[in-house]
Structures are given as structure tokens and as C-alpha cells.
Short mmCIF file of N, CA and C in Angstrom, two decimals:
data_model
loop_
_atom_site.label_atom_id
_atom_site.label_comp_id
_atom_site.label_asym_id
_atom_site.label_seq_id
_atom_site.Cartn_x
_atom_site.Cartn_y
_atom_site.Cartn_z
N MET I 765 16.14 43.15 -11.12
CA MET I 765 16.95 44.69 -10.40
C MET I 765 17.38 44.73 -9.16
N GLU I 766 18.71 45.33 -9.11
CA GLU I 766 19.40 45.56 -8.06
C GLU I 766 18.42 46.77 -7.39
N THR I 767 18.61 46.09 -5.82
CA THR I 767 17.26 47.30 -5.15
C THR I 767 18.34 47.64 -3.63
N ASN I 768 19.84 47.36 -4.09
CA ASN I 768 20.78 47.88 -3.28
C ASN I 768 21.38 49.25 -2.88
N ASP I 769 20.76 50.08 -1.57
CA ASP I 769 21.31 51.64 -1.55
C ASP I 769 22.99 51.70 -1.29
N PHE I 770 23.28 52.48 -1.64
CA PHE I 770 24.84 53.07 -1.00
C PHE I 770 25.15 54.13 -0.86
N ILE I 771 25.61 53.82 0.69
CA ILE I 771 25.34 55.08 1.22
C ILE I 771 26.66 55.86 1.70
N CYS I 772 26.80 57.21 2.21
CA CYS I 772 28.53 57.64 2.53
C CYS I 772 28.86 56.73 3.94
N PRO I 773 29.69 56.22 4.84
CA PRO I 773 29.61 56.60 5.76
C PRO I 773 29.85 57.12 6.58
N GLU I 774 30.04 58.57 6.25
CA GLU I 774 30.35 59.57 7.16
C GLU I 774 29.22 60.48 6.93
N CYS I 775 28.42 60.99 6.02
CA CYS I 775 27.18 61.72 5.89
C CYS I 775 25.87 60.85 6.13
N ARG I 776 25.75 59.49 5.66
CA ARG I 776 24.81 58.46 5.07
C ARG I 776 24.04 59.32 4.37
N GLY I 777 24.71 60.08 3.29
CA GLY I 777 23.88 60.33 2.17
C GLY I 777 23.86 59.49 1.13
N GLN I 778 22.73 59.61 0.08
CA GLN I 778 22.98 58.20 -0.77
C GLN I 778 23.83 58.81 -1.86
N LEU I 779 24.25 57.71 -2.71
CA LEU I 779 25.66 57.88 -3.66
C LEU I 779 24.89 57.21 -4.97
N ARG I 780 23.81 56.52 -4.89
CA ARG I 780 22.77 56.18 -6.02
C ARG I 780 21.88 56.37 -6.08
N PRO I 781 21.52 57.69 -6.83
CA PRO I 781 20.57 58.57 -7.26
C PRO I 781 19.79 57.16 -8.29
N SER I 782 20.30 56.80 -9.42
CA SER I 782 19.58 55.96 -10.09
C SER I 782 20.13 54.87 -10.18
N ASN I 783 20.85 54.18 -11.47
CA ASN I 783 21.58 53.20 -11.64
C ASN I 783 23.21 53.09 -11.64
N LYS I 784 23.88 54.19 -11.00
CA LYS I 784 25.11 53.96 -10.89
C LYS I 784 25.31 54.70 -9.62
N ILE I 785 26.84 54.23 -8.99
CA ILE I 785 27.18 54.65 -7.78
C ILE I 785 27.53 56.20 -8.33
N ILE I 786 27.63 57.05 -7.72
CA ILE I 786 28.23 58.50 -7.79
C ILE I 786 29.34 58.88 -6.85
N LEU I 787 30.51 58.82 -7.33
CA LEU I 787 31.74 59.30 -6.15
C LEU I 787 32.70 60.34 -7.06
N SER I 788 33.24 61.21 -6.11
CA SER I 788 34.10 62.08 -6.43
C SER I 788 35.40 61.87 -6.41
N ALA I 789 36.47 61.94 -7.08
CA ALA I 789 37.95 61.43 -6.94
C ALA I 789 38.72 62.54 -7.27
N LYS I 790 40.00 62.13 -7.03
CA LYS I 790 41.58 63.11 -7.47
C LYS I 790 42.38 62.04 -8.05
N ASN I 791 42.98 62.44 -8.70
CA ASN I 791 44.07 61.73 -9.63
C ASN I 791 45.44 62.22 -8.96
N HIS I 792 46.37 61.22 -9.48
CA HIS I 792 47.49 61.71 -9.61
C HIS I 792 48.12 62.94 -9.54
N LYS I 793 47.40 64.02 -10.65
CA LYS I 793 48.22 65.00 -10.97
C LYS I 793 47.36 66.13 -10.06
N GLY I 794 46.42 66.06 -9.31
CA GLY I 794 45.46 66.39 -8.30
C GLY I 794 43.89 67.11 -8.88
N LYS I 795 43.68 66.57 -9.89
CA LYS I 795 42.39 67.10 -10.94
C LYS I 795 41.41 66.39 -10.15
N VAL I 796 40.53 66.98 -10.01
CA VAL I 796 39.21 66.20 -9.66
C VAL I 796 38.12 66.13 -10.46
N GLY I 797 37.60 65.08 -10.42
CA GLY I 797 36.52 64.41 -11.32
C GLY I 797 35.25 63.64 -10.56
N LEU I 798 34.28 62.86 -11.20
CA LEU I 798 33.45 62.61 -11.01
C LEU I 798 33.50 60.96 -11.71
N ILE I 799 33.57 60.12 -10.55
CA ILE I 799 33.66 58.58 -11.42
C ILE I 799 31.97 57.72 -11.15
N LEU I 800 31.46 57.04 -12.08
CA LEU I 800 30.17 56.51 -11.95
C LEU I 800 30.29 54.87 -11.74
N LEU I 801 29.81 54.09 -10.72
CA LEU I 801 30.62 52.90 -10.81
C LEU I 801 28.97 52.01 -10.82
N SER I 802 29.21 50.69 -11.00
CA SER I 802 28.24 50.05 -11.31
C SER I 802 27.77 49.48 -9.82
N PRO I 803 26.83 49.54 -9.31
CA PRO I 803 26.24 48.65 -8.18
C PRO I 803 26.23 47.43 -7.88
N GLU I 804 26.70 46.47 -9.01
CA GLU I 804 26.76 45.03 -8.97
C GLU I 804 28.20 45.06 -8.49
N LEU I 805 28.69 44.41 -7.31
CA LEU I 805 29.20 43.78 -7.04
C LEU I 805 30.20 42.90 -8.00
N GLY I 806 31.48 43.06 -8.05
CA GLY I 806 32.23 42.72 -9.00
C GLY I 806 32.17 42.65 -10.44
N GLU I 807 31.36 43.95 -10.75
CA GLU I 807 31.14 44.41 -11.78
C GLU I 807 31.87 45.78 -11.97
N TYR I 808 33.20 45.68 -12.84
CA TYR I 808 33.93 46.92 -12.73
C TYR I 808 34.11 48.23 -13.68
N SER I 809 33.00 48.12 -14.15
CA SER I 809 32.96 49.07 -15.52
C SER I 809 32.89 50.39 -14.91
N VAL I 810 33.33 51.28 -15.36
CA VAL I 810 33.73 53.06 -14.67
C VAL I 810 33.34 53.92 -15.79
N VAL I 811 32.47 54.86 -15.55
CA VAL I 811 32.52 55.97 -16.51
C VAL I 811 33.00 57.24 -16.04
N HIS I 812 33.57 57.96 -16.43
CA HIS I 812 34.34 59.14 -15.93
C HIS I 812 34.40 60.10 -17.04
N HIS I 813 34.50 61.47 -17.46
CA HIS I 813 34.69 62.12 -18.44
C HIS I 813 36.16 62.18 -19.07
N ASP I 814 36.13 62.32 -20.04
CA ASP I 814 37.33 62.08 -20.99
C ASP I 814 38.70 62.62 -20.62
N THR I 815 38.44 63.88 -19.70
CA THR I 815 39.15 64.91 -19.60
C THR I 815 39.70 64.68 -17.85
N PHE I 816 39.22 63.73 -17.49
CA PHE I 816 39.66 63.09 -16.14
C PHE I 816 40.38 61.79 -16.07
N GLU I 817 41.73 62.15 -16.17
CA GLU I 817 42.56 61.05 -16.15
C GLU I 817 43.00 60.43 -15.23
N MET I 818 42.88 59.05 -15.66
CA MET I 818 43.02 57.53 -15.12
C MET I 818 44.05 56.62 -15.63
N ILE I 819 44.98 56.53 -14.87
CA ILE I 819 46.14 55.81 -15.57
C ILE I 819 45.96 54.20 -14.56
N GLU I 820 46.03 53.56 -15.53
CA GLU I 820 46.12 51.85 -14.79
C GLU I 820 47.29 52.17 -14.05
N GLY I 821 47.06 51.18 -12.51
CA GLY I 821 48.14 51.19 -11.59
C GLY I 821 47.97 52.31 -10.85
N GLU I 822 47.76 53.38 -11.16
CA GLU I 822 47.59 54.57 -10.00
C GLU I 822 46.90 54.66 -9.33
N HIS I 823 47.06 55.07 -7.83
CA HIS I 823 46.28 55.33 -6.72
C HIS I 823 45.62 56.23 -7.25
N ILE I 824 43.86 56.64 -7.03
CA ILE I 824 43.30 57.95 -6.84
C ILE I 824 42.67 57.89 -5.68
N ASP I 825 42.20 59.28 -4.87
CA ASP I 825 41.62 59.23 -3.67
C ASP I 825 39.93 59.35 -4.31
N ILE I 826 39.22 58.28 -3.33
CA ILE I 826 37.72 58.14 -3.57
C ILE I 826 37.08 59.19 -2.77
N PHE I 827 35.96 60.15 -3.04
CA PHE I 827 35.44 61.15 -1.83
C PHE I 827 33.84 61.24 -1.73
N CYS I 828 33.41 61.19 -0.79
CA CYS I 828 31.95 61.22 -0.99
C CYS I 828 31.31 62.47 -1.82
N PRO I 829 30.40 62.62 -2.70
CA PRO I 829 30.25 63.72 -3.80
C PRO I 829 29.18 64.91 -2.58
N ILE I 830 28.79 64.46 -1.78
CA ILE I 830 27.79 65.40 -0.90
C ILE I 830 28.95 66.12 0.25
N CYS I 831 29.38 65.20 1.18
CA CYS I 831 30.00 66.29 2.16
C CYS I 831 31.41 65.80 2.05
N HIS I 832 32.04 65.48 1.02
CA HIS I 832 33.36 65.03 0.66
C HIS I 832 34.14 64.75 1.38
N ALA I 833 33.82 63.72 2.27
CA ALA I 833 34.53 62.64 3.14
C ALA I 833 35.35 62.17 2.24
N ASP I 834 37.06 61.82 2.93
CA ASP I 834 37.93 61.04 1.83
C ASP I 834 36.98 59.57 2.70
N LEU I 835 36.82 58.66 1.19
CA LEU I 835 36.46 57.82 1.76
C LEU I 835 37.37 56.40 1.98
N GLY I 836 38.62 57.00 1.51
CA GLY I 836 39.91 55.93 1.93
C GLY I 836 40.43 56.07 3.04
N SER I 837 39.78 56.92 4.05
CA SER I 837 40.12 57.10 5.87
C SER I 837 39.22 56.40 6.30
N PHE I 838 38.53 55.39 6.09
CA PHE I 838 37.78 54.67 7.01
C PHE I 838 38.07 53.16 7.33
N HIS I 839 39.48 53.23 6.72
CA HIS I 839 39.76 51.45 6.65
C HIS I 839 41.70 51.57 6.81
N GLU I 840 42.31 51.03 7.52
CA GLU I 840 43.66 50.87 7.50
C GLU I 840 44.29 50.45 6.45
N ASP I 841 43.87 49.76 5.15
CA ASP I 841 44.55 49.97 3.97
C ASP I 841 44.33 51.07 3.02
N LYS I 842 45.42 52.09 3.04
CA LYS I 842 44.99 53.21 2.39
C LYS I 842 44.71 52.95 0.69
N ASN I 843 44.70 51.64 0.39
CA ASN I 843 44.63 51.73 -0.90
C ASN I 843 42.81 51.28 -1.20
N LEU I 844 42.47 51.25 -0.15
CA LEU I 844 41.23 50.34 -0.32
C LEU I 844 40.02 51.71 0.48
N ALA I 845 38.86 51.85 -0.36
CA ALA I 845 37.89 52.89 -0.05
C ALA I 845 36.73 52.21 0.42
N LYS I 846 35.91 52.95 1.38
CA LYS I 846 34.82 52.19 1.68
C LYS I 846 33.51 53.07 1.55
N VAL I 847 32.25 52.42 0.98
CA VAL I 847 31.15 53.02 1.49
C VAL I 847 30.10 52.29 1.92
N ASN I 848 28.85 52.15 2.47
CA ASN I 848 27.80 51.01 2.91
C ASN I 848 26.68 50.94 1.83
N MET I 849 26.79 49.54 2.04
CA MET I 849 25.52 48.84 1.08
C MET I 849 24.17 48.49 2.12
N ILE I 850 23.09 49.00 2.02
CA ILE I 850 21.94 48.56 2.66
C ILE I 850 20.87 47.67 1.65
N ASP I 851 20.98 46.60 1.84
CA ASP I 851 20.23 45.66 1.41
C ASP I 851 18.55 45.57 0.93
N ALA I 852 18.13 44.89 0.12
CA ALA I 852 16.34 44.43 0.27
C ALA I 852 15.97 44.26 1.65
N GLU I 853 16.56 43.74 2.34
CA GLU I 853 16.51 43.08 3.63
C GLU I 853 16.77 43.91 4.57
N ASN I 854 17.33 45.32 4.41
CA ASN I 854 17.46 46.50 5.46
C ASN I 854 19.14 45.88 6.04
N VAL I 855 19.55 45.22 5.56
CA VAL I 855 21.06 44.65 5.92
C VAL I 855 21.75 45.57 5.71
N GLU I 856 22.69 46.09 6.65
CA GLU I 856 23.92 46.95 6.44
C GLU I 856 25.16 46.07 6.24
N TYR I 857 25.95 46.41 5.41
CA TYR I 857 27.27 45.97 4.98
C TYR I 857 28.23 47.25 4.25
N ASP I 858 29.92 47.03 5.13
CA ASP I 858 30.49 47.86 4.46
C ASP I 858 30.89 47.10 3.06
N ILE I 859 31.14 48.16 1.98
CA ILE I 859 31.57 47.65 0.94
C ILE I 859 33.48 48.21 0.85
N LEU I 860 34.37 47.67 0.68
CA LEU I 860 35.68 47.89 0.70
C LEU I 860 35.76 47.71 -1.09
N PHE I 861 36.61 48.62 -1.68
CA PHE I 861 36.76 48.55 -2.63
C PHE I 861 38.23 49.28 -3.21
N SER I 862 39.26 49.03 -4.64
CA SER I 862 40.57 49.41 -4.74
C SER I 862 40.27 50.84 -5.04
N GLU I 863 41.18 51.48 -4.71
CA GLU I 863 41.72 52.99 -5.06
C GLU I 863 42.72 52.62 -6.22
N ILE I 864 43.28 51.67 -6.48
CA ILE I 864 43.97 51.35 -7.62
C ILE I 864 43.49 51.09 -8.40
N VAL I 865 43.49 51.99 -9.87
CA VAL I 865 42.96 51.56 -11.34
C VAL I 865 42.99 50.64 -11.85
N GLY I 866 42.12 50.18 -12.23
CA GLY I 866 41.96 48.67 -12.87
C GLY I 866 42.77 47.36 -11.95
N ARG I 867 42.56 47.75 -10.55
CA ARG I 867 42.33 46.71 -9.72
C ARG I 867 41.15 46.32 -9.38
N LYS I 868 40.65 44.89 -9.65
CA LYS I 868 39.43 44.44 -9.74
C LYS I 868 39.19 43.49 -8.15
N CYS I 869 38.71 44.28 -7.07
CA CYS I 869 39.12 43.52 -5.48
C CYS I 869 38.00 44.62 -4.79
N THR I 870 36.97 43.92 -4.61
CA THR I 870 35.89 44.58 -3.47
C THR I 870 35.46 43.55 -2.64
N TYR I 871 34.89 43.62 -1.56
CA TYR I 871 34.82 43.25 -0.46
C TYR I 871 33.73 43.61 0.11
N LYS I 872 32.73 42.66 0.60
CA LYS I 872 31.44 42.82 1.56
C LYS I 872 31.23 42.10 2.58
N VAL I 873 31.47 43.30 3.43
CA VAL I 873 31.78 42.88 4.87
C VAL I 873 30.84 42.99 5.84
N HIS I 874 30.14 41.88 6.69
CA HIS I 874 29.20 42.32 7.54
C HIS I 874 29.71 40.97 9.09
N GLY I 875 30.19 41.65 10.10
CA GLY I 875 30.19 41.36 11.30
C GLY I 875 31.72 40.57 10.80
N ASP I 876 32.12 39.24 11.29
CA ASP I 876 32.97 38.32 10.93
C ASP I 876 32.79 37.80 9.46
N MET I 877 31.75 37.84 8.70
CA MET I 877 31.66 37.77 7.30
C MET I 877 32.40 38.46 6.17
N VAL I 878 33.20 37.73 5.27
CA VAL I 878 33.53 38.78 4.24
C VAL I 878 33.91 38.17 3.03
N GLU I 879 33.32 38.49 2.05
CA GLU I 879 32.49 37.86 0.75
C GLU I 879 33.62 38.98 -0.13
N ALA I 880 34.02 38.17 -0.65
CA ALA I 880 35.69 38.90 -2.06
C ALA I 880 34.91 38.70 -3.42
N PHE I 881 35.02 39.86 -3.88
CA PHE I 881 34.86 39.79 -5.63
C PHE I 881 36.12 40.44 -6.17
N GLY I 882 35.93 39.80 -7.83
CA GLY I 882 36.83 40.22 -8.57
C GLY I 882 38.15 39.65 -8.78
N ALA I 883 39.06 39.32 -9.68
CA ALA I 883 40.45 38.72 -10.22
C ALA I 883 41.15 39.27 -9.55
N ASP I 884 41.25 40.44 -8.35
CA ASP I 884 42.55 40.73 -7.63
C ASP I 884 42.05 40.52 -6.17
N ALA I 885 40.96 39.90 -6.21
CA ALA I 885 40.80 39.87 -4.27
C ALA I 885 41.94 39.53 -3.72
N GLY I 886 42.67 38.40 -4.08
CA GLY I 886 43.86 37.67 -3.30
C GLY I 886 44.64 38.52 -2.83
N ILE I 887 44.89 39.99 -3.46
CA ILE I 887 46.16 40.90 -3.38
C ILE I 887 45.42 41.18 -1.61
N HIS I 888 44.36 41.24 -1.15
CA HIS I 888 43.96 41.60 0.38
C HIS I 888 44.16 40.28 1.29
N THR I 889 44.52 39.07 1.19
CA THR I 889 44.57 37.97 1.73
C THR I 889 45.38 37.61 2.05
N ASN I 890 45.47 36.79 3.52
CA ASN I 890 46.84 36.84 4.09
C ASN I 890 47.94 35.39 3.52
N PHE I 891 48.54 34.90 4.07
CA PHE I 891 49.85 33.82 4.13
C PHE I 891 48.87 32.56 3.94
N TRP I 892 47.34 32.24 4.37
CA TRP I 892 46.98 31.29 4.81
C TRP I 892 45.54 31.46 3.69
N GLY I 893 45.22 32.19 2.67
CA GLY I 893 44.55 32.37 2.04
C GLY I 893 42.92 33.13 2.34
N GLU I 894 43.46 33.73 3.70
CA GLU I 894 42.11 34.36 4.90
C GLU I 894 42.29 35.92 4.45
N THR I 895 41.02 36.12 4.15
CA THR I 895 40.48 37.48 3.63
C THR I 895 40.60 38.12 5.26
N PRO I 896 41.42 39.08 5.29
CA PRO I 896 41.41 39.98 6.96
C PRO I 896 40.19 40.11 7.41
N ARG I 897 40.03 39.89 8.78
CA ARG I 897 38.62 40.36 9.46
C ARG I 897 38.72 42.01 9.31
N TYR I 898 37.80 42.55 9.43
CA TYR I 898 37.45 44.07 9.00
C TYR I 898 36.94 44.41 10.51
#
């Protein structure tokens, strides 16, 4: 059973009250909705209401549902959102993930260590195949 906590980097509020990470999102039409993500890094299922349109390839803005901080504003690449993860050993990581619908890339960052997940993780690597230092 996954025991990682996911928290907002701004207010430090819990984003995983149960078995899903809950986030707020705004689509290309300006409509807002809640999205639920798997807490398992590299697993890309998304749950959202049928009326909240998410089009493959579009950029959506991701926000904390508690303090409404723009989670895409914590990184230079405006296509990546950030939350923090605290594991069972109480080690905290930055978790960066794509704000592009359907793009499967996640990065677990701690100091100089970057662990990449997802079929599209190479999108954010440089010419020599190295992931950027965050």
C-alpha cells in the first residue's frame, strides 16, 4: 500500500486525503474542474467529471484545491506543475508532472537526483540525454 503524502508547495496542505491526489484545473476555455490523479508515479489515469473538457495535447493550468496556488508557477518550464511528496521515511521530494493533457512524464527530484517516469519523459531531457537539474 502506497504511504506517500502529497502536499502543496505553497500552503503545505494535504492533496491526498484518500487513494487519489486531488487538484483543481482550468482548461483552454477557462472552465474549472477537479481532477483526481493516481499517487503511483508513472501511472497516468485521470478522473474528472464528464463536463470538464480535457483535450489531448492541450495545456491545462493546475492549482492547489486548498489555497488555489498555481502549481505551474513553481518551475521555469511552464508545461510542468509541481507538488511535494513525503515518503514513508519522511524524505521530501519535488514531483514535477506535465500540464499537457495526455503527456506522460513525471520527475521525482531530490537535490541533484532526478528520477524520470513515463513514456514522454524524454521531452524534458537535453541533447546528451541528461534530465535537467532542478
